[in-house]
Amino acid sequence: MHIGLIIYGHLDALTGGWIYDRLMVEHLRAQGHTVEVISLKQRNYVRNLADNFSPSFYRRLLDHDCQLLLQDGLAHPSLVGLNQRIKRRRSCPLVTIVHQVLCRQPLKRYQQLIYQAVERRYFKSVDGFIFNSETTRANVETLVGRQRPAVVAYPGGDRLGCLASDAVVEARCRRAGPLQLILVGNLTPNKGVLPLIAGLSRLPPESWRLSLIGSLTMDRAYVQQVRSLIDRLGLGNRIDMPGPLDGHELAERLNDSQVFVLPFSYEGFGVACLEAMAWGLPVVGSTRGALKEFVYDGINGVLIPPGDMTAFTQQIQRLHRDRNLLADYGQEALKTFRHRPGWRDGFHKIESFLLSIVT
């Protein structure tokens, strides 16, 4: 197949959706398919909506003659009004990869209504769906129903390798000292970094340390808010912000940590959480979003109700004090990872699905 893929930005970005797209492209190319990446500039939502009225932008999309046009669903503002025009000029099917449904994010009511109207129209304009989770699938189907071909292709957690021995989990969890917490994700508002820091500040200083691994430039204003809060609370010696890490460096950080924390974020799947579980880390996440599909409260981690600061601090304190419980959660997290499908499994499903759409 000759496939076009429309994305915002570039495939080398270190965030779940882009990692998914990049590894998918690598797999499809390895199977002999041609994938042409069409990179669009991501601006604010309103300015991207204006792309639909740009003749030059429309002509640029028509210049790509392919058998199938894949679209990263995050690029929907630029495509919501153009897809019908593209279909009138090109016979290739349009398939969207949905990582996240914006109108299901915790936003102000008027923002949710705007996103909902735009996303509904966009989802109605495509011929098929690739979902990263059953939660994402359900969110889309509440908007447009189950009327088009679709496949759920889960991300894998095996990109960074995994822990070789269960005994490492036991020894690491019983290590004396503060609880070593880690969050992997770009420092943007949707990751809930500010409430995370505010919650941890309530705990005894000797009970925790935190590493924030992710881009410090994607949202500079938000990062400045994070730094200001850390300074105001006097937490500079307890919070480490090394910036984006990947590969061996990130794997080492995960291996040195004890708990992965993402309690104030809505995740369409949560690739970083599953990658942490590959290294035997229990996850403290949210009941909101897709984490509940593989993080089981009280078994391999903890799920916190949205915005419940008290529940979060109590659970962190509990894991710090009860290292037997921490070890049990870590062992179960590793077992969960081992029973999950890997990246290759998901991409084989995607390839079969795309071939069926084309034929």
XYZ file of C-alpha atoms in Angstrom:
359
model
C 0.000 0.000 0.000
C 0.943 3.599 -0.525
C -0.226 5.409 2.625
C -0.285 9.070 3.551
C -0.146 10.033 7.236
C -1.183 13.507 8.384
C 0.208 14.614 11.748
C 0.960 17.770 13.664
C 4.670 18.346 14.181
C 7.197 15.559 13.735
C 7.304 11.878 14.592
C 10.346 12.253 16.848
C 8.280 13.958 19.593
C 8.471 12.093 22.911
C 4.810 11.777 23.801
C 2.447 8.829 23.639
C 0.530 9.666 20.459
C 3.615 10.515 18.425
C 5.462 7.438 19.705
C 2.478 5.333 18.619
C 2.465 6.922 15.155
C 6.234 6.648 14.725
C 6.424 2.980 15.660
C 3.395 2.233 13.470
C 5.101 3.901 10.485
C 8.282 1.916 11.123
C 6.282 -1.318 11.235
C 4.321 -0.609 8.058
C 7.481 0.316 6.184
C 9.188 -2.843 7.423
C 6.276 -4.825 5.965
C 6.909 -3.293 2.542
C 4.329 -0.499 2.547
C 5.173 3.060 1.558
C 4.257 5.677 4.153
C 4.485 9.365 3.294
C 4.331 11.613 6.374
C 2.528 14.927 5.833
C 3.580 17.215 8.678
C 1.345 20.151 9.614
C 2.216 23.038 11.880
C 0.408 22.905 15.221
C -0.797 26.259 16.494
C -3.632 27.114 18.817
C -7.008 25.476 18.183
C -8.669 28.451 16.473
C -5.734 29.120 14.142
C -5.666 25.460 13.132
C -9.391 25.616 12.370
C -8.553 28.419 9.927
C -6.558 25.896 7.832
C -9.912 24.667 6.499
C -10.336 27.959 4.615
C -6.851 28.054 3.110
C -6.749 27.230 -0.639
C -3.007 26.603 -0.504
C -3.413 24.198 2.429
C -6.144 22.320 0.535
C -4.003 22.064 -2.597
C -1.107 20.780 -0.507
C -3.210 17.906 0.790
C -4.436 17.040 -2.715
C -0.848 16.838 -3.975
C -0.403 13.524 -2.158
C -1.763 10.676 -4.273
C -2.116 7.624 -2.026
C -4.292 4.521 -1.672
C -5.243 5.386 1.877
C -4.960 8.554 3.931
C -4.296 8.105 7.632
C -4.912 11.063 9.929
C -3.759 11.475 13.497
C -6.966 12.486 15.260
C -5.160 15.251 17.133
C -4.893 17.066 13.787
C -8.677 17.199 13.450
C -8.978 21.036 13.737
C -7.120 21.428 10.438
C -9.146 18.718 8.672
C -12.704 18.948 9.979
C -13.942 21.005 7.044
C -11.608 19.647 4.385
C -12.226 15.917 4.560
C -15.449 16.007 2.540
C -13.737 18.125 -0.120
C -10.781 15.720 -0.207
C -13.136 12.745 -0.647
C -14.799 14.431 -3.618
C -11.413 14.770 -5.331
C -9.695 11.588 -4.169
C -11.072 8.055 -3.977
C -8.778 6.933 -1.141
C -10.391 6.043 2.215
C -9.771 8.358 5.197
C -8.896 6.612 8.462
C -8.248 8.416 11.730
C -6.023 7.273 14.596
C -7.751 8.428 17.771
C -5.459 8.802 20.783
C -7.600 11.219 22.766
C -11.051 12.806 22.606
C -10.570 16.422 23.623
C -14.176 17.092 24.624
C -13.858 14.398 27.302
C -10.988 16.262 28.961
C -11.734 18.160 32.202
C -12.324 21.586 30.658
C -14.643 24.515 31.117
C -18.141 23.774 29.873
C -18.016 26.139 26.909
C -14.696 24.605 25.777
C -16.144 21.103 25.960
C -19.113 22.148 23.844
C -16.880 23.696 21.177
C -14.574 20.681 21.042
C -17.558 18.344 20.990
C -19.138 20.060 17.983
C -15.867 20.088 16.032
C -14.870 16.529 16.923
C -18.323 15.137 16.121
C -18.203 16.673 12.661
C -14.647 15.430 12.133
C -15.414 11.858 13.217
C -18.386 11.800 10.825
C -16.085 12.782 7.952
C -13.821 9.693 8.061
C -14.294 6.139 6.784
C -12.689 4.191 9.630
C -11.147 4.396 13.072
C -8.043 3.093 14.820
C -8.485 3.400 18.603
C -5.779 3.078 21.242
C -8.193 1.811 23.920
C -11.756 0.695 24.515
C -12.252 3.882 26.534
C -11.349 6.027 23.527
C -13.616 3.931 21.342
C -16.535 4.422 23.724
C -15.939 8.179 23.836
C -16.071 8.452 20.048
C -19.141 6.244 19.786
C -21.047 8.474 22.192
C -20.554 11.218 19.592
C -21.168 9.394 16.281
C -22.341 5.877 17.094
C -20.827 2.615 15.837
C -21.363 3.080 12.110
C -17.920 2.741 10.568
C -15.194 0.078 10.477
C -12.941 0.260 13.525
C -10.174 -1.558 15.331
C -8.739 -1.218 18.842
C -4.950 -1.585 18.662
C -3.450 -1.205 22.110
C -0.017 0.371 22.560
C 2.673 -1.877 23.976
C 4.832 -1.351 27.015
C 7.908 -3.122 25.642
C 9.598 -0.223 23.806
C 12.154 0.401 26.603
C 12.693 -3.231 27.564
C 11.537 -4.689 30.839
C 12.731 -5.910 34.206
C 14.535 -9.228 33.933
C 13.978 -10.494 37.482
C 11.067 -10.324 39.925
C 13.589 -10.246 42.744
C 14.645 -6.743 41.710
C 11.147 -5.453 42.513
C 11.312 -6.893 46.016
C 14.734 -5.458 46.776
C 13.936 -2.050 45.297
C 10.655 -1.649 47.185
C 12.293 -2.469 50.516
C 15.058 0.063 49.992
C 15.148 2.479 52.924
C 14.630 6.197 52.522
C 12.047 8.396 50.810
C 9.652 6.923 48.286
C 11.113 7.481 44.811
C 8.321 8.777 42.585
C 8.474 9.369 38.839
C 6.220 10.980 36.236
C 7.054 10.642 32.537
C 5.153 13.091 30.347
C 5.600 16.515 28.837
C 5.039 19.255 31.409
C 1.711 20.534 30.131
C -1.544 21.302 31.973
C -3.283 18.057 30.994
C -0.710 16.011 32.955
C -1.773 17.608 36.241
C 1.727 18.458 37.463
C 0.669 21.473 39.574
C -1.878 19.565 41.700
C 0.594 16.681 41.977
C 3.236 18.975 43.492
C 0.669 20.692 45.730
C -0.440 17.304 47.059
C 3.080 16.052 47.728
C 3.912 19.268 49.595
C 1.447 18.174 52.293
C 3.527 15.094 53.111
C 6.525 14.875 55.446
C 9.686 15.998 53.600
C 11.516 12.766 54.378
C 8.806 10.589 52.800
C 9.201 11.287 49.072
C 11.307 12.435 46.128
C 9.950 13.148 42.627
C 11.426 13.059 39.121
C 9.510 14.898 36.391
C 10.703 13.528 33.037
C 9.468 15.370 29.948
C 9.668 18.394 27.701
C 10.281 21.747 29.400
C 9.644 23.700 26.192
C 6.296 22.425 24.859
C 4.420 24.815 27.180
C 6.933 27.272 28.605
C 4.316 29.287 30.512
C 3.120 26.175 32.343
C 6.676 25.076 33.129
C 7.287 28.501 34.643
C 4.229 28.010 36.843
C 5.626 24.643 37.923
C 9.024 26.158 38.774
C 7.386 29.016 40.665
C 5.305 26.610 42.746
C 8.367 24.498 43.548
C 10.265 27.606 44.669
C 7.349 28.957 46.687
C 6.918 25.662 48.535
C 10.661 25.159 49.025
C 10.709 21.810 47.225
C 13.748 22.364 44.995
C 15.797 19.696 46.772
C 13.015 17.110 46.436
C 11.963 17.519 42.799
C 14.217 16.742 39.852
C 13.380 18.079 36.353
C 16.007 16.775 33.892
C 13.899 17.394 30.767
C 13.016 14.778 28.138
C 14.724 11.393 28.364
C 14.304 8.268 26.255
C 15.868 4.924 25.549
C 18.480 3.639 27.979
C 18.472 6.811 30.068
C 14.726 6.636 30.648
C 14.859 2.897 31.346
C 17.506 3.523 34.018
C 15.344 6.183 35.644
C 12.380 3.830 35.747
C 14.518 1.048 37.166
C 15.714 3.347 39.976
C 12.192 4.505 40.873
C 9.522 2.869 43.038
C 6.159 4.374 42.019
C 4.828 6.000 38.840
C 2.494 8.908 39.628
C -0.113 10.381 37.273
C -3.170 10.944 39.494
C -4.527 14.189 38.051
C -4.453 13.431 34.327
C -7.069 12.094 31.904
C -5.300 9.494 29.746
C -6.617 8.188 26.431
C -4.441 5.137 27.153
C -1.314 5.884 29.181
C 1.706 4.486 27.328
C 4.161 5.823 29.912
C 2.253 4.049 32.684
C 2.466 0.675 30.935
C 6.162 1.233 30.208
C 6.663 1.905 33.926
C 4.873 -1.346 34.782
C 7.354 -3.146 32.526
C 9.943 -2.125 35.138
C 7.834 -3.322 38.061
C 6.456 0.084 39.087
C 2.932 0.307 40.480
C 0.927 3.226 39.082
C -0.954 5.840 41.075
C -3.397 7.112 38.465
C -6.929 8.416 38.010
C -10.257 6.625 37.804
C -10.997 8.989 34.907
C -9.778 7.868 31.479
C -8.353 4.592 30.177
C -5.870 3.674 32.918
C -8.509 1.475 34.546
C -8.153 -0.884 31.558
C -4.841 -2.139 32.948
C -4.271 -0.459 36.333
C -6.354 -2.371 38.878
C -7.014 -0.471 42.069
C -5.564 -2.231 45.100
C -3.837 -4.907 42.996
C -1.116 -3.412 40.779
C -1.581 0.235 41.703
C -4.028 2.812 42.978
C -6.722 4.800 41.153
C -7.686 8.162 42.618
C -11.084 9.848 42.039
C -10.748 13.047 39.966
C -9.234 15.883 41.972
C -9.217 13.984 45.278
C -6.084 15.453 46.871
C -6.698 13.788 50.239
C -6.992 10.303 48.753
C -3.780 10.865 46.789
C -1.700 11.971 49.768
C -3.063 9.141 51.918
C -2.117 6.534 49.333
C 1.411 7.891 48.859
C 1.923 7.904 52.620
C 0.574 4.368 52.823
C 2.976 3.090 50.162
C 5.883 4.822 51.864
C 5.118 3.188 55.205
C 4.073 -0.274 53.977
C 6.886 -1.586 51.805
C 5.359 -5.080 51.757
C 2.283 -3.636 50.064
C 4.485 -1.661 47.697
C 6.340 -4.847 46.734
C 3.068 -6.714 46.158
C 1.817 -3.943 43.873
C 5.137 -3.899 42.005
C 5.067 -7.659 41.411
C 1.500 -7.465 40.125
C 2.395 -4.529 37.865
C 5.134 -6.612 36.253
C 2.723 -9.536 35.785
C 0.188 -7.233 34.166
C 2.772 -5.972 31.694
C 3.764 -9.528 30.778
C 0.165 -10.384 29.914
C -0.460 -7.291 27.820
C -0.065 -7.274 24.000
C 3.161 -5.735 22.706
C 3.565 -3.062 20.046
C 3.997 -5.672 17.320
C 0.639 -7.263 18.142
C -1.169 -3.954 17.811
C 0.518 -3.032 14.559
C -0.324 -6.378 12.957
C -3.967 -5.629 13.768
C -3.625 -2.166 12.211
C -2.011 -3.520 9.044
C -4.746 -6.134 8.568
C -7.399 -3.493 9.205
C -5.953 -1.051 6.682
C -5.672 -3.762 4.029
C -9.328 -4.643 4.579
C -10.322 -0.975 4.233
C -8.419 -0.588 0.958
C -9.753 -3.791 -0.593
